[in-house]
Amino acid sequence: MEPSCVTDLSLRQNQIEVGFTFLYNNGEISMKSLDRGKKKMDNTERRKIAEGKTVLGIELGSTRIKGVLVDEHHTVLATGSFSWENKLENEVWTYHMDDVWNGIQKCFQELRENVKEQYQIELETIGAIGISAMMHGYLVFDENDQQLVPFRTWRNTMTEKAAQELVKLFGHQIPQRWSIAHLYQSILDQLDHVKNIRYMTTLSGYVHWKLSGEKVLGVDDASGMFPIDPETNTYYKDMVKKFDEKISEQKYPWKIEEILPKVLVAGEKGGTLTEEGAALLDPSGTLKAGIPMCPPAGDAGTGMVATNSIKVRTGNVSAGTSVFSMIVLEKKLSKVYPEIDIVTTPEGNCVAMVHCNNCTSDLNAWVQIFKQFCDHFGVKMELDQLYEGLYHLALTGDKDCGGLLSYNYFSGEHITDFTEGRPLFVREQNCNFSLANFMRTHLYTSLGAIKIGNDLLLQEEGVKVDVIFAHGGLFKTEKVGQTILASALNTPVSVMKTAAEGGAFGIAVLGAYMLWKQKEQTLTQYLEENVFADAESVTVVPDPKDVEGYEIFMERYKKGLAVERTAVEMVK
């Protein structure tokens, strides 16, 4: 049965889309490619760019660095991007800092060239700049600003002992990927570099620091480093004291607050692009210094902004290489859950975050196998066509996947207590082994771990959610990822058109809020009144039969974890 679909569509005239535009015809939405080279130049937009009435948002995601330039109406004027991948080196998932800057420069160069091609003008100044990136991890520097150890990303799961001890110390959930867990694990392991630390930050904080000279961090990103007190919008004073007392015998020449970034909330100024920063961002020398910068943010916070989900009883799910959900809480949870992190919105309100390391990597690998099959037999099939065709075919499969089971664990998964992973596919002898069920199984399992975490919120804690906003690669094929997520969470799921730009758009909006908010206008009000008043979205309501089928699949998923555990032990 096709899930019911509610369409809220309000097209704006002359709005520039990035790579595609939506066409509405008899209740259906289709996409049409844009040819930027043939686009008629708009003198109004050209003047905005010349006068710096724009905002640049750059987000460093796990597989792509994306840049978005918007105007005061939050219309996307130009984009740029750069693809990259993390590396597993010496058992550490990492990115090299040279790759960070090469990627940022290539991304900005593409955006600058896009501006010149469309508007016949050089991008010399911008109204504001915002930097967003993957949250958490471990980036530490000495007194000479030299990096002390390779960057540990959110994907690493080597801090179990530290995280467990800190949960007991703080009475607050501390995930393995949080910066404080990595720091404390380094202390437990008696690593020599710890005594030399003078600054610790996230990836967005690092890039912002190098561009502006300011050691600051948005409250949402900071809440993934060390617990944040929502009453003060800074680090919990009692936890800071407990941590310093805990490590006092080590006699390090620093206190924890001395090496953490200063916390800022949305709307505050985070600094100014320096001459050195301008040269880092744009080695061509075209971009001028002196541009205001908003507080750097984490990808969770910018995802919330990009989907207008910072109000209570709303939430969002970002699904790509990893997957996480963010639900804004009306009240505190009744207890600490290892599966649920408490972070904040860019305004500082408490959010229940469920983060899973694995989502689409295994799914993408299987689609690549089908692409190789097509290529081998001379069947001309573009990758996007394969995704669309296979994803839609999945919706025709059995509601419970017909006895098939898979695990997408490329790396460890703390929700299900795995420090390592092995991608795995297994099936019953008498299963309904069809291509539709095969694809449906891999879509289901991509959200399996995050469903376990959210069931604690929605079922055990009784958290109320009116709608979930979805964004990320899993939702690029119309309605398919939405349908699967709606079935998993038994909650309506909406996709906004602006969500296609993801966190880069979200951080651009945060920059715009810093520049153009009215006095006393909250970020929530700004999003409602200035950004999403005419937003287009498509909402999928869960089908009860799909929900029932997903629950049956999850019973099989939970029982089969023993098979995955054996695979980790035996397949080296």
Tab-separated table of N, CA and C in Angstrom, residues 133-250:
chain	number	residue	atom	x	y	z
A	133	ALA	N	31.234	21.568	10.691
A	133	ALA	CA	31.969	20.338	10.405
A	133	ALA	C	31.444	19.211	11.283
A	134	MET	N	31.950	18.027	11.012
A	134	MET	CA	31.635	16.863	11.830
A	134	MET	C	31.948	17.150	13.296
A	135	MET	N	31.034	16.796	14.163
A	135	MET	CA	31.209	17.045	15.595
A	135	MET	C	32.210	16.066	16.222
A	136	HIS	N	32.544	16.355	17.481
A	136	HIS	CA	33.286	15.438	18.342
A	136	HIS	C	34.748	15.257	17.901
A	137	GLY	N	35.333	14.155	18.311
A	137	GLY	CA	36.708	13.865	17.917
A	137	GLY	C	37.739	14.547	18.797
A	138	TYR	N	38.980	14.490	18.347
A	138	TYR	CA	40.108	14.902	19.178
A	138	TYR	C	41.131	15.634	18.329
A	139	LEU	N	41.221	16.932	18.535
A	139	LEU	CA	42.219	17.779	17.894
A	139	LEU	C	42.899	18.593	18.987
A	140	VAL	N	44.194	18.329	19.223
A	140	VAL	CA	44.898	19.017	20.309
A	140	VAL	C	46.184	19.652	19.801
A	141	PHE	N	46.531	20.794	20.417
A	141	PHE	CA	47.649	21.608	19.948
A	141	PHE	C	48.492	22.074	21.135
A	142	ASP	N	49.776	22.327	20.841
A	142	ASP	CA	50.675	22.785	21.902
A	142	ASP	C	50.737	24.312	21.939
A	143	GLU	N	51.663	24.838	22.748
A	143	GLU	CA	51.762	26.294	22.923
A	143	GLU	C	52.203	27.014	21.658
A	144	ASN	N	52.789	26.290	20.709
A	144	ASN	CA	53.186	26.876	19.426
A	144	ASN	C	52.154	26.602	18.335
A	145	ASP	N	50.961	26.164	18.745
A	145	ASP	CA	49.855	25.869	17.831
A	145	ASP	C	50.157	24.712	16.891
A	146	GLN	N	51.052	23.820	17.310
A	146	GLN	CA	51.372	22.644	16.511
A	146	GLN	C	50.487	21.480	16.936
A	147	GLN	N	49.972	20.757	15.946
A	147	GLN	CA	49.115	19.613	16.232
A	147	GLN	C	49.943	18.504	16.884
A	148	LEU	N	49.422	17.937	17.969
A	148	LEU	CA	50.201	16.994	18.768
A	148	LEU	C	50.039	15.542	18.328
A	149	VAL	N	48.835	15.154	17.916
A	149	VAL	CA	48.582	13.774	17.476
A	149	VAL	C	47.614	13.824	16.295
A	150	PRO	N	47.573	12.787	15.467
A	150	PRO	CA	46.633	12.779	14.341
A	150	PRO	C	45.192	12.985	14.816
A	151	PHE	N	44.430	13.699	14.028
A	151	PHE	CA	43.017	13.974	14.306
A	151	PHE	C	42.251	12.665	14.445
A	152	ARG	N	41.596	12.488	15.590
A	152	ARG	CA	40.706	11.341	15.772
A	152	ARG	C	39.277	11.807	15.481
A	153	THR	N	38.625	11.180	14.512
A	153	THR	CA	37.272	11.590	14.129
A	153	THR	C	36.235	10.944	15.044
A	154	TRP	N	34.981	11.317	14.832
A	154	TRP	CA	33.841	10.741	15.549
A	154	TRP	C	33.757	9.222	15.369
A	155	ARG	N	34.399	8.686	14.318
A	155	ARG	CA	34.225	7.292	13.977
A	155	ARG	C	35.010	6.345	14.897
A	156	ASN	N	35.930	6.881	15.674
A	156	ASN	CA	36.792	6.036	16.506
A	156	ASN	C	36.069	5.548	17.765
A	157	THR	N	36.343	4.315	18.122
A	157	THR	CA	35.706	3.708	19.294
A	157	THR	C	36.763	3.063	20.187
A	158	MET	N	37.758	3.875	20.570
A	158	MET	CA	38.841	3.341	21.415
A	158	MET	C	38.820	3.927	22.828
A	159	THR	N	37.716	4.572	23.209
A	159	THR	CA	37.684	5.292	24.484
A	159	THR	C	36.660	4.717	25.455
A	160	GLU	N	36.379	3.434	25.344
A	160	GLU	CA	35.314	2.831	26.154
A	160	GLU	C	35.562	2.999	27.649
A	161	LYS	N	36.755	2.689	28.113
A	161	LYS	CA	37.062	2.790	29.546
A	161	LYS	C	36.910	4.230	30.040
A	162	ALA	N	37.434	5.178	29.269
A	162	ALA	CA	37.338	6.587	29.661
A	162	ALA	C	35.885	7.036	29.720
A	163	ALA	N	35.101	6.687	28.710
A	163	ALA	CA	33.698	7.098	28.661
A	163	ALA	C	32.934	6.538	29.855
A	164	GLN	N	33.165	5.270	30.184
A	164	GLN	CA	32.469	4.651	31.310
A	164	GLN	C	32.808	5.338	32.624
A	165	GLU	N	34.080	5.648	32.834
A	165	GLU	CA	34.481	6.313	34.077
A	165	GLU	C	33.901	7.724	34.175
A	166	LEU	N	33.838	8.420	33.046
A	166	LEU	CA	33.319	9.789	33.062
A	166	LEU	C	31.813	9.815	33.301
A	167	VAL	N	31.094	8.817	32.796
A	167	VAL	CA	29.652	8.729	33.074
A	167	VAL	C	29.432	8.620	34.583
A	168	LYS	N	30.213	7.790	35.241
A	168	LYS	CA	30.101	7.643	36.701
A	168	LYS	C	30.498	8.926	37.415
A	169	LEU	N	31.525	9.588	36.919
A	169	LEU	CA	32.008	10.816	37.556
A	169	LEU	C	31.004	11.957	37.427
A	170	PHE	N	30.437	12.117	36.221
A	170	PHE	CA	29.562	13.259	35.941
A	170	PHE	C	28.085	12.976	36.184
A	171	GLY	N	27.668	11.686	36.146
A	171	GLY	CA	26.231	11.391	36.157
A	171	GLY	C	25.567	11.898	34.897
A	172	HIS	N	26.299	11.856	33.796
A	172	HIS	CA	25.866	12.418	32.512
A	172	HIS	C	26.432	11.515	31.423
A	173	GLN	N	25.644	11.241	30.397
A	173	GLN	CA	26.118	10.386	29.329
A	173	GLN	C	27.307	11.008	28.596
A	174	ILE	N	28.386	10.254	28.495
A	174	ILE	CA	29.576	10.687	27.763
A	174	ILE	C	29.878	9.632	26.698
A	175	PRO	N	29.566	9.899	25.450
A	175	PRO	CA	29.844	8.932	24.386
A	175	PRO	C	31.349	8.806	24.113
A	176	GLN	N	31.719	7.697	23.498
A	176	GLN	CA	33.131	7.458	23.197
A	176	GLN	C	33.715	8.502	22.254
A	177	ARG	N	32.903	9.050	21.384
A	177	ARG	CA	33.434	9.965	20.370
A	177	ARG	C	33.627	11.387	20.895
A	178	TRP	N	33.125	11.709	22.096
A	178	TRP	CA	33.257	13.065	22.623
A	178	TRP	C	34.725	13.401	22.898
A	179	SER	N	35.056	14.649	22.749
A	179	SER	CA	36.440	15.103	22.922
A	179	SER	C	36.966	14.806	24.321
A	180	ILE	N	36.112	15.007	25.339
A	180	ILE	CA	36.565	14.785	26.706
A	180	ILE	C	36.875	13.309	26.946
A	181	ALA	N	36.162	12.400	26.268
A	181	ALA	CA	36.452	10.971	26.391
A	181	ALA	C	37.812	10.643	25.777
A	182	HIS	N	38.101	11.250	24.626
A	182	HIS	CA	39.400	11.037	24.001
A	182	HIS	C	40.533	11.595	24.865
A	183	LEU	N	40.304	12.754	25.443
A	183	LEU	CA	41.330	13.344	26.306
A	183	LEU	C	41.586	12.453	27.520
A	184	TYR	N	40.518	12.029	28.172
A	184	TYR	CA	40.686	11.225	29.382
A	184	TYR	C	41.294	9.850	29.064
A	185	GLN	N	40.943	9.282	27.898
A	185	GLN	CA	41.558	8.016	27.508
A	185	GLN	C	43.061	8.186	27.301
A	186	SER	N	43.446	9.316	26.728
A	186	SER	CA	44.878	9.601	26.552
A	186	SER	C	45.578	9.713	27.900
A	187	ILE	N	44.843	10.260	28.886
A	187	ILE	CA	45.405	10.353	30.241
A	187	ILE	C	45.532	8.955	30.849
A	188	LEU	N	44.478	8.147	30.703
A	188	LEU	CA	44.529	6.777	31.237
A	188	LEU	C	45.655	5.968	30.592
A	189	ASP	N	45.865	6.213	29.306
A	189	ASP	CA	46.921	5.493	28.586
A	189	ASP	C	48.301	6.105	28.811
A	190	GLN	N	48.345	7.177	29.601
A	190	GLN	CA	49.595	7.868	29.940
A	190	GLN	C	50.382	8.277	28.688
A	191	LEU	N	49.659	8.838	27.738
A	191	LEU	CA	50.298	9.296	26.507
A	191	LEU	C	51.084	10.581	26.782
A	192	ASP	N	52.252	10.643	26.204
A	192	ASP	CA	53.196	11.709	26.529
A	192	ASP	C	52.724	13.088	26.078
A	193	HIS	N	51.915	13.140	25.021
A	193	HIS	CA	51.543	14.445	24.464
A	193	HIS	C	50.626	15.248	25.377
A	194	VAL	N	49.941	14.586	26.308
A	194	VAL	CA	48.896	15.255	27.097
A	194	VAL	C	49.450	16.450	27.868
A	195	LYS	N	50.646	16.314	28.407
A	195	LYS	CA	51.226	17.407	29.210
A	195	LYS	C	51.477	18.657	28.371
A	196	ASN	N	51.563	18.486	27.049
A	196	ASN	CA	51.869	19.619	26.169
A	196	ASN	C	50.631	20.290	25.583
A	197	ILE	N	49.455	19.780	25.910
A	197	ILE	CA	48.225	20.346	25.340
A	197	ILE	C	47.992	21.752	25.883
A	198	ARG	N	47.692	22.668	24.968
A	198	ARG	CA	47.283	24.023	25.359
A	198	ARG	C	45.948	24.418	24.725
A	199	TYR	N	45.478	23.602	23.783
A	199	TYR	CA	44.169	23.889	23.163
A	199	TYR	C	43.591	22.600	22.593
A	200	MET	N	42.296	22.407	22.820
A	200	MET	CA	41.572	21.257	22.277
A	200	MET	C	40.287	21.758	21.640
A	201	THR	N	39.990	21.268	20.442
A	201	THR	CA	38.811	21.773	19.750
A	201	THR	C	38.272	20.714	18.799
A	202	THR	N	37.200	21.063	18.102
A	202	THR	CA	36.613	20.205	17.078
A	202	THR	C	37.130	20.652	15.710
A	203	LEU	N	36.703	19.956	14.667
A	203	LEU	CA	37.146	20.315	13.320
A	203	LEU	C	36.640	21.693	12.922
A	204	SER	N	35.376	22.006	13.210
A	204	SER	CA	34.862	23.338	12.855
A	204	SER	C	35.578	24.415	13.652
A	205	GLY	N	35.846	24.127	14.932
A	205	GLY	CA	36.570	25.098	15.758
A	205	GLY	C	37.977	25.328	15.265
A	206	TYR	N	38.625	24.264	14.783
A	206	TYR	CA	39.981	24.391	14.240
A	206	TYR	C	39.997	25.277	12.999
A	207	VAL	N	39.112	24.994	12.040
A	207	VAL	CA	39.091	25.784	10.802
A	207	VAL	C	38.766	27.240	11.115
A	208	HIS	N	37.762	27.459	11.982
A	208	HIS	CA	37.385	28.824	12.363
A	208	HIS	C	38.568	29.551	13.012
A	209	TRP	N	39.287	28.869	13.883
A	209	TRP	CA	40.452	29.438	14.559
A	209	TRP	C	41.508	29.887	13.554
A	210	LYS	N	41.783	29.058	12.574
A	210	LYS	CA	42.801	29.400	11.586
A	210	LYS	C	42.355	30.528	10.657
A	211	LEU	N	41.058	30.675	10.458
A	211	LEU	CA	40.555	31.749	9.595
A	211	LEU	C	40.412	33.073	10.342
A	212	SER	N	40.094	32.997	11.626
A	212	SER	CA	39.769	34.212	12.380
A	212	SER	C	40.745	34.525	13.505
A	213	GLY	N	41.508	33.531	13.952
A	213	GLY	CA	42.369	33.717	15.114
A	213	GLY	C	41.639	33.543	16.435
A	214	GLU	N	40.332	33.239	16.402
A	214	GLU	CA	39.525	33.149	17.612
A	214	GLU	C	39.318	31.696	18.032
A	215	LYS	N	39.585	31.401	19.303
A	215	LYS	CA	39.395	30.049	19.853
A	215	LYS	C	38.016	29.954	20.496
A	216	VAL	N	37.006	29.906	19.636
A	216	VAL	CA	35.613	29.885	20.090
A	216	VAL	C	34.891	28.706	19.431
A	217	LEU	N	33.688	28.408	19.947
A	217	LEU	CA	32.893	27.321	19.392
A	217	LEU	C	31.424	27.567	19.705
A	218	GLY	N	30.563	27.298	18.730
A	218	GLY	CA	29.130	27.390	18.962
A	218	GLY	C	28.697	26.389	20.020
A	219	VAL	N	27.674	26.731	20.787
A	219	VAL	CA	27.260	25.902	21.915
A	219	VAL	C	26.858	24.498	21.482
A	220	ASP	N	26.281	24.365	20.294
A	220	ASP	CA	25.863	23.041	19.822
A	220	ASP	C	27.067	22.128	19.615
A	221	ASP	N	28.139	22.657	19.025
A	221	ASP	CA	29.346	21.861	18.796
A	221	ASP	C	30.091	21.634	20.105
A	222	ALA	N	30.125	22.648	20.959
A	222	ALA	CA	30.787	22.517	22.250
A	222	ALA	C	30.130	21.437	23.104
A	223	SER	N	28.820	21.258	22.931
A	223	SER	CA	28.098	20.255	23.721
A	223	SER	C	28.485	18.836	23.335
A	224	GLY	N	29.244	18.656	22.270
A	224	GLY	CA	29.797	17.365	21.907
A	224	GLY	C	31.249	17.218	22.321
A	225	MET	N	31.764	18.211	23.028
A	225	MET	CA	33.117	18.139	23.593
A	225	MET	C	33.066	17.839	25.084
A	226	PHE	N	32.229	18.623	25.790
A	226	PHE	CA	32.111	18.542	27.241
A	226	PHE	C	30.672	18.944	27.577
A	227	PRO	N	30.053	18.343	28.596
A	227	PRO	CA	28.640	18.652	28.880
A	227	PRO	C	28.383	20.143	29.092
A	228	ILE	N	27.268	20.598	28.511
A	228	ILE	CA	26.874	22.011	28.567
A	228	ILE	C	25.684	22.185	29.507
A	229	ASP	N	25.760	23.193	30.371
A	229	ASP	CA	24.668	23.555	31.271
A	229	ASP	C	23.703	24.464	30.512
A	230	PRO	N	22.447	24.023	30.262
A	230	PRO	CA	21.516	24.848	29.493
A	230	PRO	C	21.116	26.140	30.205
A	231	GLU	N	21.369	26.206	31.509
A	231	GLU	CA	21.046	27.431	32.249
A	231	GLU	C	22.066	28.534	31.982
A	232	THR	N	23.306	28.148	31.708
A	232	THR	CA	24.370	29.145	31.523
A	232	THR	C	24.954	29.146	30.112
A	233	ASN	N	24.603	28.129	29.308
A	233	ASN	CA	25.146	27.972	27.954
A	233	ASN	C	26.668	27.924	27.937
A	234	THR	N	27.224	27.295	28.958
A	234	THR	CA	28.648	26.999	28.957
A	234	THR	C	28.854	25.685	29.708
A	235	TYR	N	30.103	25.277	29.874
A	235	TYR	CA	30.386	23.975	30.478
A	235	TYR	C	29.905	23.929	31.933
A	236	TYR	N	29.339	22.774	32.333
A	236	TYR	CA	28.896	22.596	33.713
A	236	TYR	C	30.057	22.850	34.676
A	237	LYS	N	29.876	23.808	35.571
A	237	LYS	CA	30.955	24.177	36.498
A	237	LYS	C	31.315	23.016	37.424
A	238	ASP	N	30.284	22.284	37.905
A	238	ASP	CA	30.589	21.198	38.840
A	238	ASP	C	31.330	20.064	38.146
A	239	MET	N	31.033	19.815	36.874
A	239	MET	CA	31.729	18.765	36.140
A	239	MET	C	33.155	19.176	35.806
A	240	VAL	N	33.342	20.456	35.500
A	240	VAL	CA	34.693	20.982	35.283
A	240	VAL	C	35.547	20.753	36.538
A	241	LYS	N	34.966	21.071	37.691
A	241	LYS	CA	35.686	20.905	38.965
A	241	LYS	C	35.996	19.432	39.230
A	242	LYS	N	35.008	18.561	38.984
A	242	LYS	CA	35.209	17.130	39.211
A	242	LYS	C	36.316	16.573	38.315
A	243	PHE	N	36.348	17.029	37.056
A	243	PHE	CA	37.363	16.529	36.144
A	243	PHE	C	38.755	16.967	36.577
A	244	ASP	N	38.886	18.241	36.938
A	244	ASP	CA	40.191	18.743	37.377
A	244	ASP	C	40.674	18.004	38.627
A	245	GLU	N	39.748	17.713	39.544
A	245	GLU	CA	40.118	16.973	40.750
A	245	GLU	C	40.513	15.543	40.412
A	246	LYS	N	39.817	14.960	39.434
A	246	LYS	CA	40.082	13.573	39.042
A	246	LYS	C	41.505	13.395	38.523
A	247	ILE	N	41.998	14.389	37.787
A	247	ILE	CA	43.317	14.254	37.156
A	247	ILE	C	44.405	15.045	37.900
A	248	SER	N	44.079	15.539	39.086
A	248	SER	CA	45.007	16.432	39.793
A	248	SER	C	46.351	15.765	40.110
A	249	GLU	N	46.337	14.447	40.342
A	249	GLU	CA	47.585	13.757	40.661
A	249	GLU	C	48.572	13.759	39.491
A	250	GLN	N	48.050	13.963	38.267
A	250	GLN	CA	48.930	13.972	37.100
A	250	GLN	C	49.774	15.244	37.017
